[in-house]
Amino acid sequence: MLSPMDWALIEGWKERGVPLHVVVRAVEHAFDSHESKKQKRTVKTLLYCQEEVEAQYAEWLASRIGGHQEQSAESGQADESKSPFPRDAVLAHLDRSLDTLRNLSANRQRTDDDELSEVLLRTITLLSEIKDDYASAAHPDARKLEDSLTGIERLLDDAMRRAASAGELESASAEIDSQMKPYKRHMDKAAFEQTRENLLRKRLRDQFGVPRLSLFFL
């Protein structure tokens, strides 16, 4: 079972653009190495694979430098017309997200007519337009849709952070620091900070009831 820490680590890889096939290959390699050891300890967290994922990602980045640029551009243009997700599933996901945001917005306006209320209204308008465009597109582009959804999530994340009180942020940060303390020495600084930030954003989303929009949560 994946822990909240594991999910935050996965989200960090996604936000950094680590390809799924690289992560899968690294995890498989890490467990192959684990199985080959005579004395094995139980693996209880995905952090066991973190070092191998970083190494495999570095190798993948190095292999992308120079050469095949024209071929990659042509391949990218061809892939833009293909969607890895069924249109109906995407639209249902967007509909659910819109319903949640509308209810949240209505409740927020009754209790706290603040910046977050305004951002929720803007989000609903943007997401409705995005959904209509995706529904009517001859060739739905999941990549561009994901980019749009990521941008909206950043807008909401920033608004939630400003809506939270100093005490709430301090309390959440203290709990997260305590939760992550045992893992700090096993992670490089960038991965640690990214994971910590992901956990804080998740805490704020849970607090304010804001749904995840990314297709990663389809």
PDB file of N, CA and C in Angstrom, residues 10-27 52-64 216:
ATOM      1  N   ILE A  10       5.568  10.491  -5.738  1.00  0.00           N
ATOM      2  CA  ILE A  10       5.115  10.223  -7.105  1.00  0.00           C
ATOM      3  C   ILE A  10       4.697  11.522  -7.786  1.00  0.00           C
ATOM      4  N   GLU A  11       3.955  12.354  -7.045  1.00  0.00           N
ATOM      5  CA  GLU A  11       3.508  13.625  -7.622  1.00  0.00           C
ATOM      6  C   GLU A  11       4.699  14.527  -7.951  1.00  0.00           C
ATOM      7  N   GLY A  12       5.723  14.461  -7.108  1.00  0.00           N
ATOM      8  CA  GLY A  12       6.929  15.234  -7.377  1.00  0.00           C
ATOM      9  C   GLY A  12       7.597  14.801  -8.670  1.00  0.00           C
ATOM     10  N   TRP A  13       7.667  13.496  -8.900  1.00  0.00           N
ATOM     11  CA  TRP A  13       8.230  12.985 -10.165  1.00  0.00           C
ATOM     12  C   TRP A  13       7.403  13.468 -11.345  1.00  0.00           C
ATOM     13  N   LYS A  14       6.089  13.427 -11.186  1.00  0.00           N
ATOM     14  CA  LYS A  14       5.216  13.855 -12.281  1.00  0.00           C
ATOM     15  C   LYS A  14       5.425  15.331 -12.599  1.00  0.00           C
ATOM     16  N   GLU A  15       5.471  16.167 -11.555  1.00  0.00           N
ATOM     17  CA  GLU A  15       5.609  17.606 -11.769  1.00  0.00           C
ATOM     18  C   GLU A  15       6.967  17.958 -12.389  1.00  0.00           C
ATOM     19  N   ARG A  16       7.972  17.152 -12.109  1.00  0.00           N
ATOM     20  CA  ARG A  16       9.293  17.394 -12.695  1.00  0.00           C
ATOM     21  C   ARG A  16       9.400  16.843 -14.113  1.00  0.00           C
ATOM     22  N   GLY A  17       8.364  16.105 -14.560  1.00  0.00           N
ATOM     23  CA  GLY A  17       8.367  15.589 -15.920  1.00  0.00           C
ATOM     24  C   GLY A  17       9.083  14.267 -16.086  1.00  0.00           C
ATOM     25  N   VAL A  18       9.269  13.521 -14.999  1.00  0.00           N
ATOM     26  CA  VAL A  18       9.912  12.214 -15.107  1.00  0.00           C
ATOM     27  C   VAL A  18       8.960  11.267 -15.846  1.00  0.00           C
ATOM     28  N   PRO A  19       9.353  10.720 -16.999  1.00  0.00           N
ATOM     29  CA  PRO A  19       8.445   9.847 -17.770  1.00  0.00           C
ATOM     30  C   PRO A  19       8.047   8.607 -16.985  1.00  0.00           C
ATOM     31  N   LEU A  20       6.810   8.179 -17.177  1.00  0.00           N
ATOM     32  CA  LEU A  20       6.304   7.016 -16.453  1.00  0.00           C
ATOM     33  C   LEU A  20       7.148   5.781 -16.728  1.00  0.00           C
ATOM     34  N   HIS A  21       7.548   5.591 -17.986  1.00  0.00           N
ATOM     35  CA  HIS A  21       8.301   4.383 -18.307  1.00  0.00           C
ATOM     36  C   HIS A  21       9.659   4.366 -17.608  1.00  0.00           C
ATOM     37  N   VAL A  22      10.223   5.556 -17.352  1.00  0.00           N
ATOM     38  CA  VAL A  22      11.497   5.641 -16.621  1.00  0.00           C
ATOM     39  C   VAL A  22      11.290   5.225 -15.164  1.00  0.00           C
ATOM     40  N   VAL A  23      10.190   5.709 -14.557  1.00  0.00           N
ATOM     41  CA  VAL A  23       9.887   5.359 -13.166  1.00  0.00           C
ATOM     42  C   VAL A  23       9.656   3.859 -13.034  1.00  0.00           C
ATOM     43  N   VAL A  24       8.860   3.294 -13.936  1.00  0.00           N
ATOM     44  CA  VAL A  24       8.554   1.859 -13.877  1.00  0.00           C
ATOM     45  C   VAL A  24       9.827   1.036 -14.014  1.00  0.00           C
ATOM     46  N   ARG A  25      10.666   1.412 -14.970  1.00  0.00           N
ATOM     47  CA  ARG A  25      11.921   0.694 -15.178  1.00  0.00           C
ATOM     48  C   ARG A  25      12.815   0.777 -13.937  1.00  0.00           C
ATOM     49  N   ALA A  26      12.872   1.956 -13.326  1.00  0.00           N
ATOM     50  CA  ALA A  26      13.709   2.142 -12.142  1.00  0.00           C
ATOM     51  C   ALA A  26      13.195   1.320 -10.957  1.00  0.00           C
ATOM     52  N   VAL A  27      11.869   1.319 -10.773  1.00  0.00           N
ATOM     53  CA  VAL A  27      11.284   0.538  -9.676  1.00  0.00           C
ATOM     54  C   VAL A  27      11.560  -0.948  -9.870  1.00  0.00           C
ATOM     55  N   GLU A  52      17.239   5.137  -7.333  1.00  0.00           N
ATOM     56  CA  GLU A  52      17.313   4.511  -8.657  1.00  0.00           C
ATOM     57  C   GLU A  52      16.503   5.296  -9.677  1.00  0.00           C
ATOM     58  N   VAL A  53      15.350   5.836  -9.275  1.00  0.00           N
ATOM     59  CA  VAL A  53      14.550   6.660 -10.187  1.00  0.00           C
ATOM     60  C   VAL A  53      15.344   7.893 -10.612  1.00  0.00           C
ATOM     61  N   GLU A  54      16.001   8.544  -9.645  1.00  0.00           N
ATOM     62  CA  GLU A  54      16.794   9.731  -9.963  1.00  0.00           C
ATOM     63  C   GLU A  54      17.935   9.382 -10.916  1.00  0.00           C
ATOM     64  N   ALA A  55      18.576   8.234 -10.692  1.00  0.00           N
ATOM     65  CA  ALA A  55      19.686   7.817 -11.562  1.00  0.00           C
ATOM     66  C   ALA A  55      19.201   7.514 -12.971  1.00  0.00           C
ATOM     67  N   GLN A  56      18.094   6.800 -13.075  1.00  0.00           N
ATOM     68  CA  GLN A  56      17.539   6.452 -14.396  1.00  0.00           C
ATOM     69  C   GLN A  56      17.065   7.700 -15.132  1.00  0.00           C
ATOM     70  N   TYR A  57      16.495   8.648 -14.392  1.00  0.00           N
ATOM     71  CA  TYR A  57      16.025   9.893 -15.006  1.00  0.00           C
ATOM     72  C   TYR A  57      17.203  10.708 -15.530  1.00  0.00           C
ATOM     73  N   ALA A  58      18.289  10.742 -14.756  1.00  0.00           N
ATOM     74  CA  ALA A  58      19.489  11.457 -15.203  1.00  0.00           C
ATOM     75  C   ALA A  58      20.041  10.845 -16.489  1.00  0.00           C
ATOM     76  N   GLU A  59      20.037   9.523 -16.565  1.00  0.00           N
ATOM     77  CA  GLU A  59      20.502   8.847 -17.783  1.00  0.00           C
ATOM     78  C   GLU A  59      19.578   9.155 -18.956  1.00  0.00           C
ATOM     79  N   TRP A  60      18.289   9.185 -18.699  1.00  0.00           N
ATOM     80  CA  TRP A  60      17.325   9.479 -19.774  1.00  0.00           C
ATOM     81  C   TRP A  60      17.524  10.890 -20.294  1.00  0.00           C
ATOM     82  N   LEU A  61      17.724  11.858 -19.372  1.00  0.00           N
ATOM     83  CA  LEU A  61      17.961  13.237 -19.789  1.00  0.00           C
ATOM     84  C   LEU A  61      19.228  13.339 -20.634  1.00  0.00           C
ATOM     85  N   ALA A  62      20.272  12.627 -20.222  1.00  0.00           N
ATOM     86  CA  ALA A  62      21.533  12.664 -20.971  1.00  0.00           C
ATOM     87  C   ALA A  62      21.354  12.099 -22.369  1.00  0.00           C
ATOM     88  N   SER A  63      20.523  11.083 -22.491  1.00  0.00           N
ATOM     89  CA  SER A  63      20.315  10.458 -23.803  1.00  0.00           C
ATOM     90  C   SER A  63      19.508  11.336 -24.742  1.00  0.00           C
ATOM     91  N   ARG A  64      18.826  12.358 -24.186  1.00  0.00           N
ATOM     92  CA  ARG A  64      17.995  13.238 -25.006  1.00  0.00           C
ATOM     93  C   ARG A  64      18.767  14.436 -25.541  1.00  0.00           C
ATOM     94  N   PHE A 216      -4.025  12.846 -13.882  1.00  0.00           N
ATOM     95  CA  PHE A 216      -3.334  11.870 -13.058  1.00  0.00           C
ATOM     96  C   PHE A 216      -4.280  11.278 -12.020  1.00  0.00           C
TER      97      PHE A 216
END
